[in-house]
Amino acid sequence: MYDEALLKELTELENTVRFDSFDFNDAYALGSALRAAGEKAPKPIAVRIVLDGMILYQSFLPGTDATNNNWMDKKQRTVQLTGTTSLRAAVERELYGAKAPWQHDEEHYAFCGGGFPLYVNGEFRGAAIISGLPHLKDHALLCETVKAYWESKKKFLIGFLRPAGDTTMRCPPFLTASSHYCVWSQKR
């Protein structure tokens, strides 16, 4: 069912979508974006955002139940243990076999789509999780929404540097001066 091309795609996405900052407000904003995306989905979803071991956002659309909560628990454990998407854990298990005891434990871990790692400044800090759709659709909706939120937070460096200690060089009024460069912070 899975192949090396999918594994490569998942790994590249995980290595690309990494935040420079992510806090309580971001958890609420991302969770709300996932809920809004879920309202347009063909079936209801549940959403959870975890940061530093704390559930900062959790929402259940009408039609979800305790089963969705259980799946989110499993997906959260999988992402926290592996630092990868829950789908990547499934792909690696299928391609390379179950090499660790936890990979045989489907009661506590999920080997399906719906969990995405949150890295902040290169450090694993939490997970975004959804449950309710067929697992590949969970994965697609989750990744699309997380990536769109990440893109909205990106900052772009303008193509010139201020020499260190140079206080005479001015940044244009639409840019913010830093000690060494001018930054354009744009929300898309």
JSON list of C-alpha atoms in Angstrom, two decimals:
[
{"chain": "A", "resi": 1, "resn": "MET", "atom": "CA", "xyz": [0.00, 0.00, 0.00]},
{"chain": "A", "resi": 2, "resn": "TYR", "atom": "CA", "xyz": [2.81, 2.44, 0.88]},
{"chain": "A", "resi": 3, "resn": "ASP", "atom": "CA", "xyz": [6.09, 3.06, -0.92]},
{"chain": "A", "resi": 4, "resn": "GLU", "atom": "CA", "xyz": [9.42, 4.86, -0.58]},
{"chain": "A", "resi": 5, "resn": "ALA", "atom": "CA", "xyz": [8.10, 7.83, -2.59]},
{"chain": "A", "resi": 6, "resn": "LEU", "atom": "CA", "xyz": [5.40, 8.47, 0.02]},
{"chain": "A", "resi": 7, "resn": "LEU", "atom": "CA", "xyz": [7.96, 8.15, 2.81]},
{"chain": "A", "resi": 8, "resn": "LYS", "atom": "CA", "xyz": [10.18, 10.70, 1.08]},
{"chain": "A", "resi": 9, "resn": "GLU", "atom": "CA", "xyz": [7.22, 13.08, 0.60]},
{"chain": "A", "resi": 10, "resn": "LEU", "atom": "CA", "xyz": [6.24, 12.81, 4.29]},
{"chain": "A", "resi": 11, "resn": "THR", "atom": "CA", "xyz": [9.81, 13.36, 5.46]},
{"chain": "A", "resi": 12, "resn": "GLU", "atom": "CA", "xyz": [10.25, 16.43, 3.24]},
{"chain": "A", "resi": 13, "resn": "LEU", "atom": "CA", "xyz": [6.99, 17.94, 4.51]},
{"chain": "A", "resi": 14, "resn": "GLU", "atom": "CA", "xyz": [7.97, 17.37, 8.14]},
{"chain": "A", "resi": 15, "resn": "ASN", "atom": "CA", "xyz": [11.39, 18.91, 7.53]},
{"chain": "A", "resi": 16, "resn": "THR", "atom": "CA", "xyz": [9.86, 21.93, 5.78]},
{"chain": "A", "resi": 17, "resn": "VAL", "atom": "CA", "xyz": [6.92, 22.83, 8.00]},
{"chain": "A", "resi": 18, "resn": "ARG", "atom": "CA", "xyz": [8.75, 23.99, 11.12]},
{"chain": "A", "resi": 19, "resn": "PHE", "atom": "CA", "xyz": [7.80, 27.07, 13.07]},
{"chain": "A", "resi": 20, "resn": "ASP", "atom": "CA", "xyz": [10.04, 29.92, 14.24]},
{"chain": "A", "resi": 21, "resn": "SER", "atom": "CA", "xyz": [7.56, 30.54, 17.05]},
{"chain": "A", "resi": 22, "resn": "PHE", "atom": "CA", "xyz": [4.41, 28.82, 18.27]},
{"chain": "A", "resi": 23, "resn": "ASP", "atom": "CA", "xyz": [2.52, 29.72, 21.43]},
{"chain": "A", "resi": 24, "resn": "PHE", "atom": "CA", "xyz": [-0.90, 29.44, 23.08]},
{"chain": "A", "resi": 25, "resn": "ASN", "atom": "CA", "xyz": [-2.41, 31.91, 20.60]},
{"chain": "A", "resi": 26, "resn": "ASP", "atom": "CA", "xyz": [-1.02, 29.93, 17.69]},
{"chain": "A", "resi": 27, "resn": "ALA", "atom": "CA", "xyz": [-2.50, 26.73, 19.12]},
{"chain": "A", "resi": 28, "resn": "TYR", "atom": "CA", "xyz": [-5.90, 28.41, 19.24]},
{"chain": "A", "resi": 29, "resn": "ALA", "atom": "CA", "xyz": [-5.54, 29.85, 15.74]},
{"chain": "A", "resi": 30, "resn": "LEU", "atom": "CA", "xyz": [-4.37, 26.57, 14.20]},
{"chain": "A", "resi": 31, "resn": "GLY", "atom": "CA", "xyz": [-7.01, 24.59, 16.08]},
{"chain": "A", "resi": 32, "resn": "SER", "atom": "CA", "xyz": [-9.70, 27.00, 14.90]},
{"chain": "A", "resi": 33, "resn": "ALA", "atom": "CA", "xyz": [-8.43, 26.73, 11.30]},
{"chain": "A", "resi": 34, "resn": "LEU", "atom": "CA", "xyz": [-8.58, 22.94, 11.53]},
{"chain": "A", "resi": 35, "resn": "ARG", "atom": "CA", "xyz": [-12.10, 23.09, 12.97]},
{"chain": "A", "resi": 36, "resn": "ALA", "atom": "CA", "xyz": [-13.19, 25.42, 10.16]},
{"chain": "A", "resi": 37, "resn": "ALA", "atom": "CA", "xyz": [-11.68, 23.05, 7.58]},
{"chain": "A", "resi": 38, "resn": "GLY", "atom": "CA", "xyz": [-13.45, 20.17, 9.31]},
{"chain": "A", "resi": 39, "resn": "GLU", "atom": "CA", "xyz": [-16.79, 21.94, 9.04]},
{"chain": "A", "resi": 40, "resn": "LYS", "atom": "CA", "xyz": [-16.42, 21.69, 5.26]},
{"chain": "A", "resi": 41, "resn": "ALA", "atom": "CA", "xyz": [-15.38, 18.03, 5.33]},
{"chain": "A", "resi": 42, "resn": "PRO", "atom": "CA", "xyz": [-17.84, 15.28, 4.39]},
{"chain": "A", "resi": 43, "resn": "LYS", "atom": "CA", "xyz": [-17.77, 13.83, 7.93]},
{"chain": "A", "resi": 44, "resn": "PRO", "atom": "CA", "xyz": [-17.30, 15.55, 11.32]},
{"chain": "A", "resi": 45, "resn": "ILE", "atom": "CA", "xyz": [-13.85, 15.70, 12.88]},
{"chain": "A", "resi": 46, "resn": "ALA", "atom": "CA", "xyz": [-12.29, 16.20, 16.28]},
{"chain": "A", "resi": 47, "resn": "VAL", "atom": "CA", "xyz": [-9.25, 18.48, 16.66]},
{"chain": "A", "resi": 48, "resn": "ARG", "atom": "CA", "xyz": [-6.46, 18.65, 19.23]},
{"chain": "A", "resi": 49, "resn": "ILE", "atom": "CA", "xyz": [-3.37, 20.86, 19.51]},
{"chain": "A", "resi": 50, "resn": "VAL", "atom": "CA", "xyz": [-0.73, 19.84, 22.06]},
{"chain": "A", "resi": 51, "resn": "LEU", "atom": "CA", "xyz": [2.23, 22.01, 23.03]},
{"chain": "A", "resi": 52, "resn": "ASP", "atom": "CA", "xyz": [4.81, 21.06, 25.66]},
{"chain": "A", "resi": 53, "resn": "GLY", "atom": "CA", "xyz": [2.64, 18.22, 26.92]},
{"chain": "A", "resi": 54, "resn": "MET", "atom": "CA", "xyz": [-0.45, 20.42, 27.39]},
{"chain": "A", "resi": 55, "resn": "ILE", "atom": "CA", "xyz": [-3.63, 20.17, 25.37]},
{"chain": "A", "resi": 56, "resn": "LEU", "atom": "CA", "xyz": [-4.09, 23.82, 24.42]},
{"chain": "A", "resi": 57, "resn": "TYR", "atom": "CA", "xyz": [-6.94, 23.34, 21.99]},
{"chain": "A", "resi": 58, "resn": "GLN", "atom": "CA", "xyz": [-9.50, 20.60, 21.62]},
{"chain": "A", "resi": 59, "resn": "SER", "atom": "CA", "xyz": [-12.79, 20.66, 19.76]},
{"chain": "A", "resi": 60, "resn": "PHE", "atom": "CA", "xyz": [-15.35, 18.07, 18.71]},
{"chain": "A", "resi": 61, "resn": "LEU", "atom": "CA", "xyz": [-17.72, 18.81, 15.84]},
{"chain": "A", "resi": 62, "resn": "PRO", "atom": "CA", "xyz": [-21.27, 17.49, 16.26]},
{"chain": "A", "resi": 63, "resn": "GLY", "atom": "CA", "xyz": [-21.32, 13.84, 15.24]},
{"chain": "A", "resi": 64, "resn": "THR", "atom": "CA", "xyz": [-17.96, 12.95, 16.78]},
{"chain": "A", "resi": 65, "resn": "ASP", "atom": "CA", "xyz": [-17.73, 10.88, 19.96]},
{"chain": "A", "resi": 66, "resn": "ALA", "atom": "CA", "xyz": [-15.40, 9.20, 22.44]},
{"chain": "A", "resi": 67, "resn": "THR", "atom": "CA", "xyz": [-14.00, 7.03, 19.64]},
{"chain": "A", "resi": 68, "resn": "ASN", "atom": "CA", "xyz": [-12.48, 10.15, 18.05]},
{"chain": "A", "resi": 69, "resn": "ASN", "atom": "CA", "xyz": [-10.97, 11.13, 21.39]},
{"chain": "A", "resi": 70, "resn": "ASN", "atom": "CA", "xyz": [-9.42, 7.65, 21.68]},
{"chain": "A", "resi": 71, "resn": "TRP", "atom": "CA", "xyz": [-7.95, 7.91, 18.18]},
{"chain": "A", "resi": 72, "resn": "MET", "atom": "CA", "xyz": [-6.51, 11.34, 18.97]},
{"chain": "A", "resi": 73, "resn": "ASP", "atom": "CA", "xyz": [-4.89, 9.89, 22.11]},
{"chain": "A", "resi": 74, "resn": "LYS", "atom": "CA", "xyz": [-3.25, 7.15, 20.00]},
{"chain": "A", "resi": 75, "resn": "LYS", "atom": "CA", "xyz": [-2.13, 9.58, 17.30]},
{"chain": "A", "resi": 76, "resn": "GLN", "atom": "CA", "xyz": [-0.74, 11.93, 19.94]},
{"chain": "A", "resi": 77, "resn": "ARG", "atom": "CA", "xyz": [1.30, 9.12, 21.53]},
{"chain": "A", "resi": 78, "resn": "THR", "atom": "CA", "xyz": [2.63, 8.09, 18.13]},
{"chain": "A", "resi": 79, "resn": "VAL", "atom": "CA", "xyz": [3.70, 11.61, 17.15]},
{"chain": "A", "resi": 80, "resn": "GLN", "atom": "CA", "xyz": [5.23, 12.29, 20.57]},
{"chain": "A", "resi": 81, "resn": "LEU", "atom": "CA", "xyz": [7.23, 9.06, 20.47]},
{"chain": "A", "resi": 82, "resn": "THR", "atom": "CA", "xyz": [8.45, 9.35, 16.88]},
{"chain": "A", "resi": 83, "resn": "GLY", "atom": "CA", "xyz": [8.56, 13.12, 16.29]},
{"chain": "A", "resi": 84, "resn": "THR", "atom": "CA", "xyz": [7.02, 12.38, 12.88]},
{"chain": "A", "resi": 85, "resn": "THR", "atom": "CA", "xyz": [3.55, 12.28, 11.36]},
{"chain": "A", "resi": 86, "resn": "SER", "atom": "CA", "xyz": [1.48, 9.32, 12.47]},
{"chain": "A", "resi": 87, "resn": "LEU", "atom": "CA", "xyz": [1.21, 8.35, 8.80]},
{"chain": "A", "resi": 88, "resn": "ARG", "atom": "CA", "xyz": [5.00, 8.22, 8.51]},
{"chain": "A", "resi": 89, "resn": "ALA", "atom": "CA", "xyz": [5.06, 5.83, 11.48]},
{"chain": "A", "resi": 90, "resn": "ALA", "atom": "CA", "xyz": [2.60, 3.63, 9.57]},
{"chain": "A", "resi": 91, "resn": "VAL", "atom": "CA", "xyz": [4.61, 3.80, 6.35]},
{"chain": "A", "resi": 92, "resn": "GLU", "atom": "CA", "xyz": [7.90, 2.95, 8.09]},
{"chain": "A", "resi": 93, "resn": "ARG", "atom": "CA", "xyz": [6.28, 0.04, 9.93]},
{"chain": "A", "resi": 94, "resn": "GLU", "atom": "CA", "xyz": [4.90, -1.37, 6.66]},
{"chain": "A", "resi": 95, "resn": "LEU", "atom": "CA", "xyz": [8.10, -0.84, 4.66]},
{"chain": "A", "resi": 96, "resn": "TYR", "atom": "CA", "xyz": [10.66, -1.91, 7.27]},
{"chain": "A", "resi": 97, "resn": "GLY", "atom": "CA", "xyz": [8.66, -4.06, 9.67]},
{"chain": "A", "resi": 98, "resn": "ALA", "atom": "CA", "xyz": [7.89, -3.54, 13.35]},
{"chain": "A", "resi": 99, "resn": "LYS", "atom": "CA", "xyz": [11.30, -3.31, 14.99]},
{"chain": "A", "resi": 100, "resn": "ALA", "atom": "CA", "xyz": [10.31, -1.93, 18.40]},
{"chain": "A", "resi": 101, "resn": "PRO", "atom": "CA", "xyz": [7.73, -3.27, 20.87]},
{"chain": "A", "resi": 102, "resn": "TRP", "atom": "CA", "xyz": [5.58, -0.12, 20.62]},
{"chain": "A", "resi": 103, "resn": "GLN", "atom": "CA", "xyz": [5.12, -0.77, 16.89]},
{"chain": "A", "resi": 104, "resn": "HIS", "atom": "CA", "xyz": [3.07, -3.86, 17.78]},
{"chain": "A", "resi": 105, "resn": "ASP", "atom": "CA", "xyz": [0.87, -1.95, 20.25]},
{"chain": "A", "resi": 106, "resn": "GLU", "atom": "CA", "xyz": [-2.18, -0.82, 18.29]},
{"chain": "A", "resi": 107, "resn": "GLU", "atom": "CA", "xyz": [-4.12, -0.37, 21.51]},
{"chain": "A", "resi": 108, "resn": "HIS", "atom": "CA", "xyz": [-2.00, 2.65, 22.47]},
{"chain": "A", "resi": 109, "resn": "TYR", "atom": "CA", "xyz": [-0.49, 3.85, 19.17]},
{"chain": "A", "resi": 110, "resn": "ALA", "atom": "CA", "xyz": [-2.02, 4.77, 15.80]},
{"chain": "A", "resi": 111, "resn": "PHE", "atom": "CA", "xyz": [-0.49, 3.73, 12.51]},
{"chain": "A", "resi": 112, "resn": "CYS", "atom": "CA", "xyz": [-2.55, 5.97, 10.25]},
{"chain": "A", "resi": 113, "resn": "GLY", "atom": "CA", "xyz": [-2.85, 9.58, 9.15]},
{"chain": "A", "resi": 114, "resn": "GLY", "atom": "CA", "xyz": [-4.07, 12.39, 11.39]},
{"chain": "A", "resi": 115, "resn": "GLY", "atom": "CA", "xyz": [-1.12, 13.40, 13.59]},
{"chain": "A", "resi": 116, "resn": "PHE", "atom": "CA", "xyz": [1.45, 16.07, 12.64]},
{"chain": "A", "resi": 117, "resn": "PRO", "atom": "CA", "xyz": [4.54, 17.06, 14.69]},
{"chain": "A", "resi": 118, "resn": "LEU", "atom": "CA", "xyz": [5.01, 20.67, 15.77]},
{"chain": "A", "resi": 119, "resn": "TYR", "atom": "CA", "xyz": [8.65, 21.73, 15.69]},
{"chain": "A", "resi": 120, "resn": "VAL", "atom": "CA", "xyz": [9.59, 25.18, 16.98]},
{"chain": "A", "resi": 121, "resn": "ASN", "atom": "CA", "xyz": [13.12, 26.44, 16.33]},
{"chain": "A", "resi": 122, "resn": "GLY", "atom": "CA", "xyz": [14.21, 22.91, 15.48]},
{"chain": "A", "resi": 123, "resn": "GLU", "atom": "CA", "xyz": [12.85, 21.38, 18.70]},
{"chain": "A", "resi": 124, "resn": "PHE", "atom": "CA", "xyz": [9.92, 18.97, 18.89]},
{"chain": "A", "resi": 125, "resn": "ARG", "atom": "CA", "xyz": [7.28, 20.72, 21.00]},
{"chain": "A", "resi": 126, "resn": "GLY", "atom": "CA", "xyz": [3.95, 19.05, 20.30]},
{"chain": "A", "resi": 127, "resn": "ALA", "atom": "CA", "xyz": [1.39, 17.84, 17.81]},
{"chain": "A", "resi": 128, "resn": "ALA", "atom": "CA", "xyz": [-1.63, 18.82, 15.75]},
{"chain": "A", "resi": 129, "resn": "ILE", "atom": "CA", "xyz": [-4.13, 15.96, 15.59]},
{"chain": "A", "resi": 130, "resn": "ILE", "atom": "CA", "xyz": [-7.46, 15.30, 13.91]},
{"chain": "A", "resi": 131, "resn": "SER", "atom": "CA", "xyz": [-9.79, 12.31, 13.78]},
{"chain": "A", "resi": 132, "resn": "GLY", "atom": "CA", "xyz": [-12.99, 11.57, 11.91]},
{"chain": "A", "resi": 133, "resn": "LEU", "atom": "CA", "xyz": [-12.25, 11.07, 8.22]},
{"chain": "A", "resi": 134, "resn": "PRO", "atom": "CA", "xyz": [-10.71, 8.04, 6.52]},
{"chain": "A", "resi": 135, "resn": "HIS", "atom": "CA", "xyz": [-7.10, 8.19, 7.63]},
{"chain": "A", "resi": 136, "resn": "LEU", "atom": "CA", "xyz": [-5.53, 9.41, 4.37]},
{"chain": "A", "resi": 137, "resn": "LYS", "atom": "CA", "xyz": [-8.13, 12.18, 4.21]},
{"chain": "A", "resi": 138, "resn": "ASP", "atom": "CA", "xyz": [-7.38, 13.02, 7.86]},
{"chain": "A", "resi": 139, "resn": "HIS", "atom": "CA", "xyz": [-3.74, 13.31, 6.86]},
{"chain": "A", "resi": 140, "resn": "ALA", "atom": "CA", "xyz": [-4.45, 15.45, 3.79]},
{"chain": "A", "resi": 141, "resn": "LEU", "atom": "CA", "xyz": [-6.76, 17.89, 5.61]},
{"chain": "A", "resi": 142, "resn": "LEU", "atom": "CA", "xyz": [-4.37, 18.16, 8.55]},
{"chain": "A", "resi": 143, "resn": "CYS", "atom": "CA", "xyz": [-1.24, 18.72, 6.46]},
{"chain": "A", "resi": 144, "resn": "GLU", "atom": "CA", "xyz": [-2.92, 21.19, 4.13]},
{"chain": "A", "resi": 145, "resn": "THR", "atom": "CA", "xyz": [-4.19, 23.27, 7.06]},
{"chain": "A", "resi": 146, "resn": "VAL", "atom": "CA", "xyz": [-0.98, 23.12, 9.12]},
{"chain": "A", "resi": 147, "resn": "LYS", "atom": "CA", "xyz": [1.09, 24.07, 6.07]},
{"chain": "A", "resi": 148, "resn": "ALA", "atom": "CA", "xyz": [-1.23, 26.98, 5.23]},
{"chain": "A", "resi": 149, "resn": "TYR", "atom": "CA", "xyz": [-0.98, 28.24, 8.82]},
{"chain": "A", "resi": 150, "resn": "TRP", "atom": "CA", "xyz": [2.82, 27.86, 8.78]},
{"chain": "A", "resi": 151, "resn": "GLU", "atom": "CA", "xyz": [3.01, 29.81, 5.52]},
{"chain": "A", "resi": 152, "resn": "SER", "atom": "CA", "xyz": [0.92, 32.60, 7.04]},
{"chain": "A", "resi": 153, "resn": "LYS", "atom": "CA", "xyz": [3.50, 32.96, 9.84]},
{"chain": "A", "resi": 154, "resn": "LYS", "atom": "CA", "xyz": [6.63, 33.00, 7.69]},
{"chain": "A", "resi": 155, "resn": "LYS", "atom": "CA", "xyz": [8.77, 36.10, 7.64]},
{"chain": "A", "resi": 156, "resn": "PHE", "atom": "CA", "xyz": [10.65, 37.12, 4.58]},
{"chain": "A", "resi": 157, "resn": "LEU", "atom": "CA", "xyz": [14.10, 38.68, 4.65]},
{"chain": "A", "resi": 158, "resn": "ILE", "atom": "CA", "xyz": [14.61, 41.46, 2.16]},
{"chain": "A", "resi": 159, "resn": "GLY", "atom": "CA", "xyz": [17.68, 41.11, -0.02]},
{"chain": "A", "resi": 160, "resn": "PHE", "atom": "CA", "xyz": [20.15, 43.36, 1.71]},
{"chain": "A", "resi": 161, "resn": "LEU", "atom": "CA", "xyz": [22.07, 43.32, 4.95]},
{"chain": "A", "resi": 162, "resn": "ARG", "atom": "CA", "xyz": [22.94, 46.25, 7.14]},
{"chain": "A", "resi": 163, "resn": "PRO", "atom": "CA", "xyz": [26.64, 46.22, 7.93]},
{"chain": "A", "resi": 164, "resn": "ALA", "atom": "CA", "xyz": [27.26, 45.49, 11.62]},
{"chain": "A", "resi": 165, "resn": "GLY", "atom": "CA", "xyz": [27.29, 48.71, 13.62]},
{"chain": "A", "resi": 166, "resn": "ASP", "atom": "CA", "xyz": [26.10, 50.82, 10.68]},
{"chain": "A", "resi": 167, "resn": "THR", "atom": "CA", "xyz": [23.44, 53.15, 12.03]},
{"chain": "A", "resi": 168, "resn": "THR", "atom": "CA", "xyz": [23.39, 55.37, 8.94]},
{"chain": "A", "resi": 169, "resn": "MET", "atom": "CA", "xyz": [21.75, 52.83, 6.67]},
{"chain": "A", "resi": 170, "resn": "ARG", "atom": "CA", "xyz": [17.97, 53.18, 6.88]},
{"chain": "A", "resi": 171, "resn": "CYS", "atom": "CA", "xyz": [15.35, 50.58, 6.11]},
{"chain": "A", "resi": 172, "resn": "PRO", "atom": "CA", "xyz": [12.42, 51.63, 3.94]},
{"chain": "A", "resi": 173, "resn": "PRO", "atom": "CA", "xyz": [9.36, 52.60, 6.02]},
{"chain": "A", "resi": 174, "resn": "PHE", "atom": "CA", "xyz": [7.51, 49.34, 5.27]},
{"chain": "A", "resi": 175, "resn": "LEU", "atom": "CA", "xyz": [10.38, 47.27, 6.74]},
{"chain": "A", "resi": 176, "resn": "THR", "atom": "CA", "xyz": [11.43, 46.68, 10.32]},
{"chain": "A", "resi": 177, "resn": "ALA", "atom": "CA", "xyz": [15.05, 47.42, 11.14]},
{"chain": "A", "resi": 178, "resn": "SER", "atom": "CA", "xyz": [17.04, 44.71, 12.85]},
{"chain": "A", "resi": 179, "resn": "SER", "atom": "CA", "xyz": [20.66, 45.01, 13.90]},
{"chain": "A", "resi": 180, "resn": "HIS", "atom": "CA", "xyz": [21.89, 43.45, 10.66]},
{"chain": "A", "resi": 181, "resn": "TYR", "atom": "CA", "xyz": [19.03, 43.38, 8.15]},
{"chain": "A", "resi": 182, "resn": "CYS", "atom": "CA", "xyz": [15.64, 44.73, 7.20]},
{"chain": "A", "resi": 183, "resn": "VAL", "atom": "CA", "xyz": [12.66, 42.40, 7.62]},
{"chain": "A", "resi": 184, "resn": "TRP", "atom": "CA", "xyz": [9.35, 42.39, 5.84]},
{"chain": "A", "resi": 185, "resn": "SER", "atom": "CA", "xyz": [6.77, 40.62, 7.95]},
{"chain": "A", "resi": 186, "resn": "GLN", "atom": "CA", "xyz": [3.78, 39.77, 5.80]},
{"chain": "A", "resi": 187, "resn": "LYS", "atom": "CA", "xyz": [0.70, 37.72, 6.65]},
{"chain": "A", "resi": 188, "resn": "ARG", "atom": "CA", "xyz": [-0.64, 35.91, 3.60]}
]
